[in-house]
Every structure is written in structure tokens, then in C-alpha cells.
Amino acid sequence: MGGKTNWLKSCRVIDLTTDLGSLCGRILADMGADVIKIEKPSGSPERRMGPFFKDIIRPEQSLQWFAFNAGKKGITLNIETSDGKNIIRKLVQSADILIESFSPGNMDSLGLGYKELNKLNPRLIYTSITLFGQDGPYQNYSGSDIVLMALSGLLYINGDSDRPPLRFSVDQVSCHAGLQAAAGTLLAYYHARRTGIGQRVDCSAHEALLVTLFDVVPSWDLNHFIIKRQGDRAMRAKIAQKVLFPCKDGQVSWRFLTGARGGRTKELVNWMAEENMAGDLINIDWETISFDDISQDQASKWEQVFGSFFGTKTRDELYSEGKYRGIMIYPVNNLADVYCSAQLESRGFWQKVEHEAFGEEIMYPGLPINTLDVCNEKICRAPNLGEHNLQVYKDELGMSIKDIIILKQSGII
């Protein structure tokens, strides 16, 4: 568990993405592909994106770069020059996949579009990751994480009902776009393995975010009902149920259940009764009452009683006793809690990756999947700027040291 696999061991990937598509290449690298990340000679903009290791703002210490480019090789190349274009063409001839995140038409203008490269390598998978896709009225629009979240509807459902929408604290666009692009790329890759025919994969970050609204869109399509943000509540029938409750040392997630699962609520009420905190809740038949019979005001009054009980316990007390009694109550973990999770530790999810420049190891998340017939290898750190130039240009493309020096002095690599 945890490290990279060998599923794509024979697969070569040319990665021309920036932050919008880097996760796609990282996923392919984790699956065993030989991914070559190509940056400008001055370095990718990703290297200047925070947060930074130990809060030291340097391109070599970007945690953004570390996270999304681990497991890749790294070379520098100015693809806008004649020599740079020729090098891309040479690399593509032995590659299986190319991924890029330039604006629509940019690669075509360089003579490096899908049609041109497909002539050199008919089995090439050419994945383009853009904000809005390769066509449509928005194809050339600029945008940002909050813009895409707003246009997708994801922003509208996030936050409290009596306040404006809230953006998530961590970028969503690049992650969802990278994930969907990787899925589409793998489908096309396996099709090419069977048929020898490559194809273009067109990934829209806008549409990737829409996929997350799996229940919101059908609610409008089928019932013409617009789901609205509810903050710490979730809709159940006509009731907006509270699902987050404060306790002694944080918060827990829970909501009362009725009918077939009402026995779980009854167990909690019995526990509360043992400590003289159940009040009138002890008189309710949770296994026969229906949500259709409950008003919002009534539900809110019950939740105040439950909340008072939760406030007397710690997260661990509520979780441990809840597990024993069959009550569905869970701690709301912060990142420190996740890092120390006994479950993740037992599965070897966290992987220590050596960073020689710092003289220490940094913990990385591993793969969330595991199979018995796949041999896992250690995750490798993200490449330093131009770290694999000699390996690729000299050893693979057969360039002389003199040629490499000339290219470097000319600002091409």
C-alpha cells in the first residue's frame, strides 16, 4: 500500500502541464508511468506557488510543486523555439501519452497540436486540460478557482444559508480537472494498446467540477428543486437537520434517524438517559416516527437537547462509546488528526520521501487503492530544475555535451 505501482511500467508520458494539469501526470507516475515533466528554462510557475517548506519562500521549497510532481523526471525546454519544437517531436515519437494545459489553439500555433503530432505517432494519446474545453463560447476565457467554482454551481451550495456563498479553502479546480483527465487518459491509453490508434482527450475543468454535483443537478432536473447551502445542516425530507455538533474538544458529525434506522437514535437517547440528560426524548418512539410527521421547530428543539449532551463529552468519548453502542457518530478531524490516523497508519498510506537537499524525509500521501498482485515501489520526490536534462538529452536522444551546452547558452534548455 502507499507507494507507486507498476501498472503503467512500460508507458512514457510527456507532461507539459502547469498547475491546472499536474495532478494528471502525478497519478500516471504513481501508477508506474515514466513521466517527463517539461518546464521553461526559468522554471515552472508552480515552483513559485505556496505554501513552502518550513515557510521559506524559495522555488526549491514549494509544497505545491512537491505534491503534484512527485515521481516525475524533470527537464527544461523552451518549446517556442525551433530547436525546442524539434526536441518535442523527437520525444513524442517514443511516447505513449502527452498531456498539456495551454489555452486552446496554443499548441496548434506552435506546430505541436494533436493533428501534427499524431502524424509522427499515430498511437499517441494527446490530453488537453483547459478551463472550459477546446470549443464553445467560453473556450478562450480566463478564469480562476473561485470563478470556476461559481460557474459550476459548487460555490452556491457551500456555506451558511443566511450568508453569501463560500469558496473552499483549498483549490478545487486543478485537483478535479487532473483527476478526470487521468481517468480519460487511461481509457484512451488502453484503447490504443488494443487497437494501435491514439486519440485526443479534451478535459474541461468546468465540467470536471460539475461532476461533483451528483445530487444537486438531478434535484433540479427531476423535481425543479434547487438545493441551497445549509451550512452545518443537511436536508432530509422537509427538515434541515443539524449534522455538526460542538463537543469538549472540537466537533462531531451526527444526525438523528427515524424508522428502520431509528434504533440507532434510541441507543443514543438511552445513553443520555443513563446520565439524566435525555429529557422528553426518552418518550419518543424513534423506530415508528416518520420525518413527514416532524416539523422544523420540533427537530431544532430535539437537536438542542442532543447538543447539550455532546457538549459534555470529548470527540474520543463520543466516538468510542458510539462505536460500542452502534451509534453513527464520528469526530470531525483536522489535518493533524488525519496524519495520526491509526487506520491510515495500519494500511501504510503515508510514505516517507527523502529530500536530500534538506537532509530529511517528508511525509507524502500514497495511493488510495491496493491490489495483491501489484508490487509497490517508493514514491520519488519531485525533480529539481533540469535534474534529468543529461539523462534525457544525452542518454536518450543521443546529444553531445557540446550540443547540450549550446542549447543551454541559447536559452533553449
JSON list of N, CA and C in Angstrom, two decimals, residues 213-284:
[
{"chain": "A", "resi": 213, "resn": "LEU", "atom": "N", "xyz": [-21.37, 17.55, -8.44]},
{"chain": "A", "resi": 213, "resn": "LEU", "atom": "CA", "xyz": [-22.73, 17.90, -8.02]},
{"chain": "A", "resi": 213, "resn": "LEU", "atom": "C", "xyz": [-23.69, 16.76, -8.37]},
{"chain": "A", "resi": 214, "resn": "PHE", "atom": "N", "xyz": [-23.35, 15.56, -7.92]},
{"chain": "A", "resi": 214, "resn": "PHE", "atom": "CA", "xyz": [-24.07, 14.36, -8.34]},
{"chain": "A", "resi": 214, "resn": "PHE", "atom": "C", "xyz": [-25.52, 14.34, -7.88]},
{"chain": "A", "resi": 215, "resn": "ASP", "atom": "N", "xyz": [-25.86, 15.02, -6.78]},
{"chain": "A", "resi": 215, "resn": "ASP", "atom": "CA", "xyz": [-27.26, 15.03, -6.32]},
{"chain": "A", "resi": 215, "resn": "ASP", "atom": "C", "xyz": [-27.94, 16.36, -6.59]},
{"chain": "A", "resi": 216, "resn": "VAL", "atom": "N", "xyz": [-27.17, 17.41, -6.79]},
{"chain": "A", "resi": 216, "resn": "VAL", "atom": "CA", "xyz": [-27.74, 18.74, -6.98]},
{"chain": "A", "resi": 216, "resn": "VAL", "atom": "C", "xyz": [-28.41, 18.86, -8.34]},
{"chain": "A", "resi": 217, "resn": "VAL", "atom": "N", "xyz": [-27.73, 18.41, -9.38]},
{"chain": "A", "resi": 217, "resn": "VAL", "atom": "CA", "xyz": [-28.27, 18.52, -10.74]},
{"chain": "A", "resi": 217, "resn": "VAL", "atom": "C", "xyz": [-29.55, 17.69, -10.91]},
{"chain": "A", "resi": 218, "resn": "PRO", "atom": "N", "xyz": [-29.58, 16.42, -10.50]},
{"chain": "A", "resi": 218, "resn": "PRO", "atom": "CA", "xyz": [-30.83, 15.66, -10.64]},
{"chain": "A", "resi": 218, "resn": "PRO", "atom": "C", "xyz": [-32.00, 16.26, -9.86]},
{"chain": "A", "resi": 219, "resn": "SER", "atom": "N", "xyz": [-31.72, 16.91, -8.73]},
{"chain": "A", "resi": 219, "resn": "SER", "atom": "CA", "xyz": [-32.80, 17.52, -7.94]},
{"chain": "A", "resi": 219, "resn": "SER", "atom": "C", "xyz": [-33.53, 18.58, -8.76]},
{"chain": "A", "resi": 220, "resn": "TRP", "atom": "N", "xyz": [-32.77, 19.32, -9.55]},
{"chain": "A", "resi": 220, "resn": "TRP", "atom": "CA", "xyz": [-33.42, 20.32, -10.41]},
{"chain": "A", "resi": 220, "resn": "TRP", "atom": "C", "xyz": [-34.04, 19.65, -11.64]},
{"chain": "A", "resi": 221, "resn": "ASP", "atom": "N", "xyz": [-33.32, 18.73, -12.23]},
{"chain": "A", "resi": 221, "resn": "ASP", "atom": "CA", "xyz": [-33.78, 18.10, -13.47]},
{"chain": "A", "resi": 221, "resn": "ASP", "atom": "C", "xyz": [-35.08, 17.33, -13.25]},
{"chain": "A", "resi": 222, "resn": "LEU", "atom": "N", "xyz": [-35.18, 16.62, -12.14]},
{"chain": "A", "resi": 222, "resn": "LEU", "atom": "CA", "xyz": [-36.34, 15.77, -11.90]},
{"chain": "A", "resi": 222, "resn": "LEU", "atom": "C", "xyz": [-37.47, 16.49, -11.17]},
{"chain": "A", "resi": 223, "resn": "ASN", "atom": "N", "xyz": [-37.11, 17.36, -10.21]},
{"chain": "A", "resi": 223, "resn": "ASN", "atom": "CA", "xyz": [-38.12, 17.97, -9.35]},
{"chain": "A", "resi": 223, "resn": "ASN", "atom": "C", "xyz": [-38.20, 19.49, -9.44]},
{"chain": "A", "resi": 224, "resn": "HIS", "atom": "N", "xyz": [-37.32, 20.08, -10.25]},
{"chain": "A", "resi": 224, "resn": "HIS", "atom": "CA", "xyz": [-37.22, 21.55, -10.33]},
{"chain": "A", "resi": 224, "resn": "HIS", "atom": "C", "xyz": [-37.05, 22.16, -8.94]},
{"chain": "A", "resi": 225, "resn": "PHE", "atom": "N", "xyz": [-36.24, 21.45, -8.14]},
{"chain": "A", "resi": 225, "resn": "PHE", "atom": "CA", "xyz": [-35.93, 21.92, -6.78]},
{"chain": "A", "resi": 225, "resn": "PHE", "atom": "C", "xyz": [-34.45, 22.30, -6.72]},
{"chain": "A", "resi": 226, "resn": "ILE", "atom": "N", "xyz": [-34.16, 23.53, -6.32]},
{"chain": "A", "resi": 226, "resn": "ILE", "atom": "CA", "xyz": [-32.78, 23.99, -6.22]},
{"chain": "A", "resi": 226, "resn": "ILE", "atom": "C", "xyz": [-32.27, 23.76, -4.80]},
{"chain": "A", "resi": 227, "resn": "ILE", "atom": "N", "xyz": [-31.29, 22.87, -4.68]},
{"chain": "A", "resi": 227, "resn": "ILE", "atom": "CA", "xyz": [-30.67, 22.63, -3.37]},
{"chain": "A", "resi": 227, "resn": "ILE", "atom": "C", "xyz": [-29.84, 23.84, -2.98]},
{"chain": "A", "resi": 228, "resn": "LYS", "atom": "N", "xyz": [-30.04, 24.33, -1.78]},
{"chain": "A", "resi": 228, "resn": "LYS", "atom": "CA", "xyz": [-29.34, 25.53, -1.32]},
{"chain": "A", "resi": 228, "resn": "LYS", "atom": "C", "xyz": [-28.37, 25.17, -0.20]},
{"chain": "A", "resi": 229, "resn": "ARG", "atom": "N", "xyz": [-27.43, 26.06, 0.01]},
{"chain": "A", "resi": 229, "resn": "ARG", "atom": "CA", "xyz": [-26.45, 25.82, 1.07]},
{"chain": "A", "resi": 229, "resn": "ARG", "atom": "C", "xyz": [-27.14, 25.85, 2.43]},
{"chain": "A", "resi": 230, "resn": "GLN", "atom": "N", "xyz": [-26.71, 24.95, 3.30]},
{"chain": "A", "resi": 230, "resn": "GLN", "atom": "CA", "xyz": [-27.33, 24.80, 4.62]},
{"chain": "A", "resi": 230, "resn": "GLN", "atom": "C", "xyz": [-26.32, 24.86, 5.75]},
{"chain": "A", "resi": 231, "resn": "GLY", "atom": "N", "xyz": [-25.05, 25.19, 5.43]},
{"chain": "A", "resi": 231, "resn": "GLY", "atom": "CA", "xyz": [-24.05, 25.27, 6.49]},
{"chain": "A", "resi": 231, "resn": "GLY", "atom": "C", "xyz": [-23.85, 23.94, 7.17]},
{"chain": "A", "resi": 232, "resn": "ASP", "atom": "N", "xyz": [-24.12, 23.90, 8.49]},
{"chain": "A", "resi": 232, "resn": "ASP", "atom": "CA", "xyz": [-23.92, 22.66, 9.25]},
{"chain": "A", "resi": 232, "resn": "ASP", "atom": "C", "xyz": [-25.17, 21.80, 9.25]},
{"chain": "A", "resi": 233, "resn": "ARG", "atom": "N", "xyz": [-26.03, 22.00, 8.26]},
{"chain": "A", "resi": 233, "resn": "ARG", "atom": "CA", "xyz": [-27.25, 21.22, 8.17]},
{"chain": "A", "resi": 233, "resn": "ARG", "atom": "C", "xyz": [-27.35, 20.50, 6.82]},
{"chain": "A", "resi": 234, "resn": "ALA", "atom": "N", "xyz": [-28.19, 19.47, 6.77]},
{"chain": "A", "resi": 234, "resn": "ALA", "atom": "CA", "xyz": [-28.42, 18.72, 5.54]},
{"chain": "A", "resi": 234, "resn": "ALA", "atom": "C", "xyz": [-29.92, 18.45, 5.43]},
{"chain": "A", "resi": 235, "resn": "MET", "atom": "N", "xyz": [-30.46, 18.57, 4.22]},
{"chain": "A", "resi": 235, "resn": "MET", "atom": "CA", "xyz": [-31.89, 18.38, 4.02]},
{"chain": "A", "resi": 235, "resn": "MET", "atom": "C", "xyz": [-32.26, 16.90, 4.10]},
{"chain": "A", "resi": 236, "resn": "ARG", "atom": "N", "xyz": [-33.30, 16.60, 4.82]},
{"chain": "A", "resi": 236, "resn": "ARG", "atom": "CA", "xyz": [-33.89, 15.27, 4.88]},
{"chain": "A", "resi": 236, "resn": "ARG", "atom": "C", "xyz": [-35.41, 15.48, 4.85]},
{"chain": "A", "resi": 237, "resn": "ALA", "atom": "N", "xyz": [-36.05, 15.10, 3.73]},
{"chain": "A", "resi": 237, "resn": "ALA", "atom": "CA", "xyz": [-37.46, 15.43, 3.51]},
{"chain": "A", "resi": 237, "resn": "ALA", "atom": "C", "xyz": [-37.61, 16.95, 3.61]},
{"chain": "A", "resi": 238, "resn": "LYS", "atom": "N", "xyz": [-38.46, 17.44, 4.50]},
{"chain": "A", "resi": 238, "resn": "LYS", "atom": "CA", "xyz": [-38.66, 18.88, 4.63]},
{"chain": "A", "resi": 238, "resn": "LYS", "atom": "C", "xyz": [-37.87, 19.47, 5.79]},
{"chain": "A", "resi": 239, "resn": "ILE", "atom": "N", "xyz": [-37.01, 18.65, 6.40]},
{"chain": "A", "resi": 239, "resn": "ILE", "atom": "CA", "xyz": [-36.27, 19.07, 7.59]},
{"chain": "A", "resi": 239, "resn": "ILE", "atom": "C", "xyz": [-34.81, 19.33, 7.23]},
{"chain": "A", "resi": 240, "resn": "ALA", "atom": "N", "xyz": [-34.29, 20.49, 7.68]},
{"chain": "A", "resi": 240, "resn": "ALA", "atom": "CA", "xyz": [-32.86, 20.79, 7.57]},
{"chain": "A", "resi": 240, "resn": "ALA", "atom": "C", "xyz": [-32.21, 20.32, 8.87]},
{"chain": "A", "resi": 241, "resn": "GLN", "atom": "N", "xyz": [-31.62, 19.14, 8.82]},
{"chain": "A", "resi": 241, "resn": "GLN", "atom": "CA", "xyz": [-31.07, 18.54, 10.03]},
{"chain": "A", "resi": 241, "resn": "GLN", "atom": "C", "xyz": [-29.67, 19.06, 10.34]},
{"chain": "A", "resi": 242, "resn": "LYS", "atom": "N", "xyz": [-29.42, 19.31, 11.61]},
{"chain": "A", "resi": 242, "resn": "LYS", "atom": "CA", "xyz": [-28.08, 19.67, 12.05]},
{"chain": "A", "resi": 242, "resn": "LYS", "atom": "C", "xyz": [-27.20, 18.43, 11.99]},
{"chain": "A", "resi": 243, "resn": "VAL", "atom": "N", "xyz": [-26.01, 18.56, 11.38]},
{"chain": "A", "resi": 243, "resn": "VAL", "atom": "CA", "xyz": [-25.13, 17.39, 11.23]},
{"chain": "A", "resi": 243, "resn": "VAL", "atom": "C", "xyz": [-23.77, 17.61, 11.89]},
{"chain": "A", "resi": 244, "resn": "LEU", "atom": "N", "xyz": [-23.51, 18.81, 12.40]},
{"chain": "A", "resi": 244, "resn": "LEU", "atom": "CA", "xyz": [-22.26, 19.08, 13.11]},
{"chain": "A", "resi": 244, "resn": "LEU", "atom": "C", "xyz": [-22.60, 19.64, 14.49]},
{"chain": "A", "resi": 245, "resn": "PHE", "atom": "N", "xyz": [-21.99, 19.05, 15.51]},
{"chain": "A", "resi": 245, "resn": "PHE", "atom": "CA", "xyz": [-22.25, 19.47, 16.89]},
{"chain": "A", "resi": 245, "resn": "PHE", "atom": "C", "xyz": [-20.93, 19.70, 17.62]},
{"chain": "A", "resi": 246, "resn": "PRO", "atom": "N", "xyz": [-20.83, 20.80, 18.36]},
{"chain": "A", "resi": 246, "resn": "PRO", "atom": "CA", "xyz": [-19.62, 21.03, 19.15]},
{"chain": "A", "resi": 246, "resn": "PRO", "atom": "C", "xyz": [-19.58, 20.10, 20.36]},
{"chain": "A", "resi": 247, "resn": "CYS", "atom": "N", "xyz": [-18.38, 19.70, 20.73]},
{"chain": "A", "resi": 247, "resn": "CYS", "atom": "CA", "xyz": [-18.18, 18.91, 21.94]},
{"chain": "A", "resi": 247, "resn": "CYS", "atom": "C", "xyz": [-17.02, 19.55, 22.71]},
{"chain": "A", "resi": 248, "resn": "LYS", "atom": "N", "xyz": [-16.49, 18.86, 23.71]},
{"chain": "A", "resi": 248, "resn": "LYS", "atom": "CA", "xyz": [-15.48, 19.46, 24.58]},
{"chain": "A", "resi": 248, "resn": "LYS", "atom": "C", "xyz": [-14.22, 19.88, 23.84]},
{"chain": "A", "resi": 249, "resn": "ASP", "atom": "N", "xyz": [-13.80, 19.09, 22.84]},
{"chain": "A", "resi": 249, "resn": "ASP", "atom": "CA", "xyz": [-12.51, 19.35, 22.20]},
{"chain": "A", "resi": 249, "resn": "ASP", "atom": "C", "xyz": [-12.61, 19.46, 20.68]},
{"chain": "A", "resi": 250, "resn": "GLY", "atom": "N", "xyz": [-13.75, 19.86, 20.18]},
{"chain": "A", "resi": 250, "resn": "GLY", "atom": "CA", "xyz": [-13.89, 20.01, 18.74]},
{"chain": "A", "resi": 250, "resn": "GLY", "atom": "C", "xyz": [-15.32, 19.83, 18.31]},
{"chain": "A", "resi": 251, "resn": "GLN", "atom": "N", "xyz": [-15.53, 19.04, 17.26]},
{"chain": "A", "resi": 251, "resn": "GLN", "atom": "CA", "xyz": [-16.87, 18.79, 16.75]},
{"chain": "A", "resi": 251, "resn": "GLN", "atom": "C", "xyz": [-17.03, 17.32, 16.38]},
{"chain": "A", "resi": 252, "resn": "VAL", "atom": "N", "xyz": [-18.29, 16.88, 16.37]},
{"chain": "A", "resi": 252, "resn": "VAL", "atom": "CA", "xyz": [-18.62, 15.55, 15.89]},
{"chain": "A", "resi": 252, "resn": "VAL", "atom": "C", "xyz": [-19.72, 15.68, 14.84]},
{"chain": "A", "resi": 253, "resn": "SER", "atom": "N", "xyz": [-19.79, 14.67, 13.98]},
{"chain": "A", "resi": 253, "resn": "SER", "atom": "CA", "xyz": [-20.83, 14.63, 12.96]},
{"chain": "A", "resi": 253, "resn": "SER", "atom": "C", "xyz": [-21.85, 13.56, 13.33]},
{"chain": "A", "resi": 254, "resn": "TRP", "atom": "N", "xyz": [-23.12, 13.96, 13.35]},
{"chain": "A", "resi": 254, "resn": "TRP", "atom": "CA", "xyz": [-24.21, 13.05, 13.70]},
{"chain": "A", "resi": 254, "resn": "TRP", "atom": "C", "xyz": [-25.52, 13.70, 13.31]},
{"chain": "A", "resi": 255, "resn": "ARG", "atom": "N", "xyz": [-26.52, 12.89, 13.02]},
{"chain": "A", "resi": 255, "resn": "ARG", "atom": "CA", "xyz": [-27.88, 13.40, 12.89]},
{"chain": "A", "resi": 255, "resn": "ARG", "atom": "C", "xyz": [-28.86, 12.31, 13.31]},
{"chain": "A", "resi": 256, "resn": "PHE", "atom": "N", "xyz": [-30.01, 12.76, 13.84]},
{"chain": "A", "resi": 256, "resn": "PHE", "atom": "CA", "xyz": [-30.96, 11.77, 14.33]},
{"chain": "A", "resi": 256, "resn": "PHE", "atom": "C", "xyz": [-31.63, 11.05, 13.17]},
{"chain": "A", "resi": 257, "resn": "LEU", "atom": "N", "xyz": [-31.92, 9.76, 13.39]},
{"chain": "A", "resi": 257, "resn": "LEU", "atom": "CA", "xyz": [-32.54, 8.90, 12.39]},
{"chain": "A", "resi": 257, "resn": "LEU", "atom": "C", "xyz": [-33.86, 8.38, 12.92]},
{"chain": "A", "resi": 258, "resn": "THR", "atom": "N", "xyz": [-34.76, 8.04, 12.00]},
{"chain": "A", "resi": 258, "resn": "THR", "atom": "CA", "xyz": [-36.06, 7.50, 12.39]},
{"chain": "A", "resi": 258, "resn": "THR", "atom": "C", "xyz": [-36.36, 6.26, 11.57]},
{"chain": "A", "resi": 259, "resn": "GLY", "atom": "N", "xyz": [-37.47, 5.62, 11.87]},
{"chain": "A", "resi": 259, "resn": "GLY", "atom": "CA", "xyz": [-37.90, 4.47, 11.08]},
{"chain": "A", "resi": 259, "resn": "GLY", "atom": "C", "xyz": [-36.97, 3.28, 11.23]},
{"chain": "A", "resi": 260, "resn": "ALA", "atom": "N", "xyz": [-36.58, 2.69, 10.11]},
{"chain": "A", "resi": 260, "resn": "ALA", "atom": "CA", "xyz": [-35.78, 1.46, 10.12]},
{"chain": "A", "resi": 260, "resn": "ALA", "atom": "C", "xyz": [-34.45, 1.65, 10.83]},
{"chain": "A", "resi": 261, "resn": "ARG", "atom": "N", "xyz": [-33.91, 2.87, 10.80]},
{"chain": "A", "resi": 261, "resn": "ARG", "atom": "CA", "xyz": [-32.63, 3.13, 11.48]},
{"chain": "A", "resi": 261, "resn": "ARG", "atom": "C", "xyz": [-32.81, 3.93, 12.77]},
{"chain": "A", "resi": 262, "resn": "GLY", "atom": "N", "xyz": [-34.06, 4.05, 13.20]},
{"chain": "A", "resi": 262, "resn": "GLY", "atom": "CA", "xyz": [-34.33, 4.81, 14.42]},
{"chain": "A", "resi": 262, "resn": "GLY", "atom": "C", "xyz": [-33.77, 4.18, 15.67]},
{"chain": "A", "resi": 263, "resn": "GLY", "atom": "N", "xyz": [-33.46, 2.87, 15.61]},
{"chain": "A", "resi": 263, "resn": "GLY", "atom": "CA", "xyz": [-32.88, 2.21, 16.76]},
{"chain": "A", "resi": 263, "resn": "GLY", "atom": "C", "xyz": [-31.54, 2.81, 17.16]},
{"chain": "A", "resi": 264, "resn": "ARG", "atom": "N", "xyz": [-30.82, 3.36, 16.18]},
{"chain": "A", "resi": 264, "resn": "ARG", "atom": "CA", "xyz": [-29.53, 3.99, 16.49]},
{"chain": "A", "resi": 264, "resn": "ARG", "atom": "C", "xyz": [-29.74, 5.26, 17.32]},
{"chain": "A", "resi": 265, "resn": "THR", "atom": "N", "xyz": [-30.79, 6.01, 16.98]},
{"chain": "A", "resi": 265, "resn": "THR", "atom": "CA", "xyz": [-31.11, 7.19, 17.77]},
{"chain": "A", "resi": 265, "resn": "THR", "atom": "C", "xyz": [-31.57, 6.78, 19.17]},
{"chain": "A", "resi": 266, "resn": "LYS", "atom": "N", "xyz": [-32.34, 5.72, 19.23]},
{"chain": "A", "resi": 266, "resn": "LYS", "atom": "CA", "xyz": [-32.82, 5.22, 20.52]},
{"chain": "A", "resi": 266, "resn": "LYS", "atom": "C", "xyz": [-31.65, 4.85, 21.43]},
{"chain": "A", "resi": 267, "resn": "GLU", "atom": "N", "xyz": [-30.60, 4.25, 20.87]},
{"chain": "A", "resi": 267, "resn": "GLU", "atom": "CA", "xyz": [-29.42, 3.88, 21.66]},
{"chain": "A", "resi": 267, "resn": "GLU", "atom": "C", "xyz": [-28.76, 5.12, 22.26]},
{"chain": "A", "resi": 268, "resn": "LEU", "atom": "N", "xyz": [-28.67, 6.20, 21.46]},
{"chain": "A", "resi": 268, "resn": "LEU", "atom": "CA", "xyz": [-28.09, 7.44, 21.98]},
{"chain": "A", "resi": 268, "resn": "LEU", "atom": "C", "xyz": [-28.95, 8.00, 23.11]},
{"chain": "A", "resi": 269, "resn": "VAL", "atom": "N", "xyz": [-30.26, 8.00, 22.91]},
{"chain": "A", "resi": 269, "resn": "VAL", "atom": "CA", "xyz": [-31.16, 8.52, 23.93]},
{"chain": "A", "resi": 269, "resn": "VAL", "atom": "C", "xyz": [-31.04, 7.69, 25.22]},
{"chain": "A", "resi": 270, "resn": "ASN", "atom": "N", "xyz": [-30.90, 6.38, 25.10]},
{"chain": "A", "resi": 270, "resn": "ASN", "atom": "CA", "xyz": [-30.72, 5.54, 26.29]},
{"chain": "A", "resi": 270, "resn": "ASN", "atom": "C", "xyz": [-29.45, 5.92, 27.04]},
{"chain": "A", "resi": 271, "resn": "TRP", "atom": "N", "xyz": [-28.37, 6.19, 26.27]},
{"chain": "A", "resi": 271, "resn": "TRP", "atom": "CA", "xyz": [-27.11, 6.62, 26.89]},
{"chain": "A", "resi": 271, "resn": "TRP", "atom": "C", "xyz": [-27.31, 7.95, 27.61]},
{"chain": "A", "resi": 272, "resn": "MET", "atom": "N", "xyz": [-28.02, 8.86, 26.97]},
{"chain": "A", "resi": 272, "resn": "MET", "atom": "CA", "xyz": [-28.29, 10.16, 27.59]},
{"chain": "A", "resi": 272, "resn": "MET", "atom": "C", "xyz": [-29.13, 9.99, 28.85]},
{"chain": "A", "resi": 273, "resn": "ALA", "atom": "N", "xyz": [-30.08, 9.06, 28.80]},
{"chain": "A", "resi": 273, "resn": "ALA", "atom": "CA", "xyz": [-30.95, 8.83, 29.97]},
{"chain": "A", "resi": 273, "resn": "ALA", "atom": "C", "xyz": [-30.16, 8.31, 31.15]},
{"chain": "A", "resi": 274, "resn": "GLU", "atom": "N", "xyz": [-29.13, 7.50, 30.89]},
{"chain": "A", "resi": 274, "resn": "GLU", "atom": "CA", "xyz": [-28.28, 7.00, 31.97]},
{"chain": "A", "resi": 274, "resn": "GLU", "atom": "C", "xyz": [-27.59, 8.13, 32.71]},
{"chain": "A", "resi": 275, "resn": "GLU", "atom": "N", "xyz": [-27.43, 9.26, 32.04]},
{"chain": "A", "resi": 275, "resn": "GLU", "atom": "CA", "xyz": [-26.78, 10.42, 32.67]},
{"chain": "A", "resi": 275, "resn": "GLU", "atom": "C", "xyz": [-27.78, 11.55, 32.91]},
{"chain": "A", "resi": 276, "resn": "ASN", "atom": "N", "xyz": [-29.07, 11.18, 32.91]},
{"chain": "A", "resi": 276, "resn": "ASN", "atom": "CA", "xyz": [-30.15, 12.13, 33.20]},
{"chain": "A", "resi": 276, "resn": "ASN", "atom": "C", "xyz": [-30.13, 13.36, 32.29]},
{"chain": "A", "resi": 277, "resn": "MET", "atom": "N", "xyz": [-29.86, 13.13, 31.00]},
{"chain": "A", "resi": 277, "resn": "MET", "atom": "CA", "xyz": [-29.80, 14.24, 30.05]},
{"chain": "A", "resi": 277, "resn": "MET", "atom": "C", "xyz": [-30.72, 14.02, 28.85]},
{"chain": "A", "resi": 278, "resn": "ALA", "atom": "N", "xyz": [-31.60, 13.01, 28.90]},
{"chain": "A", "resi": 278, "resn": "ALA", "atom": "CA", "xyz": [-32.45, 12.71, 27.75]},
{"chain": "A", "resi": 278, "resn": "ALA", "atom": "C", "xyz": [-33.72, 13.56, 27.69]},
{"chain": "A", "resi": 279, "resn": "GLY", "atom": "N", "xyz": [-34.18, 14.01, 28.84]},
{"chain": "A", "resi": 279, "resn": "GLY", "atom": "CA", "xyz": [-35.40, 14.81, 28.85]},
{"chain": "A", "resi": 279, "resn": "GLY", "atom": "C", "xyz": [-36.57, 14.07, 28.22]},
{"chain": "A", "resi": 280, "resn": "ASP", "atom": "N", "xyz": [-37.40, 14.78, 27.43]},
{"chain": "A", "resi": 280, "resn": "ASP", "atom": "CA", "xyz": [-38.57, 14.17, 26.81]},
{"chain": "A", "resi": 280, "resn": "ASP", "atom": "C", "xyz": [-38.22, 13.26, 25.63]},
{"chain": "A", "resi": 281, "resn": "LEU", "atom": "N", "xyz": [-36.94, 13.24, 25.21]},
{"chain": "A", "resi": 281, "resn": "LEU", "atom": "CA", "xyz": [-36.56, 12.40, 24.08]},
{"chain": "A", "resi": 281, "resn": "LEU", "atom": "C", "xyz": [-36.78, 10.93, 24.37]},
{"chain": "A", "resi": 282, "resn": "ILE", "atom": "N", "xyz": [-36.79, 10.56, 25.67]},
{"chain": "A", "resi": 282, "resn": "ILE", "atom": "CA", "xyz": [-36.94, 9.16, 26.05]},
{"chain": "A", "resi": 282, "resn": "ILE", "atom": "C", "xyz": [-38.34, 8.64, 25.73]},
{"chain": "A", "resi": 283, "resn": "ASN", "atom": "N", "xyz": [-39.29, 9.56, 25.55]},
{"chain": "A", "resi": 283, "resn": "ASN", "atom": "CA", "xyz": [-40.68, 9.16, 25.32]},
{"chain": "A", "resi": 283, "resn": "ASN", "atom": "C", "xyz": [-41.02, 9.03, 23.84]},
{"chain": "A", "resi": 284, "resn": "ILE", "atom": "N", "xyz": [-40.07, 9.30, 22.96]},
{"chain": "A", "resi": 284, "resn": "ILE", "atom": "CA", "xyz": [-40.33, 9.25, 21.52]},
{"chain": "A", "resi": 284, "resn": "ILE", "atom": "C", "xyz": [-40.01, 7.85, 20.99]}
]
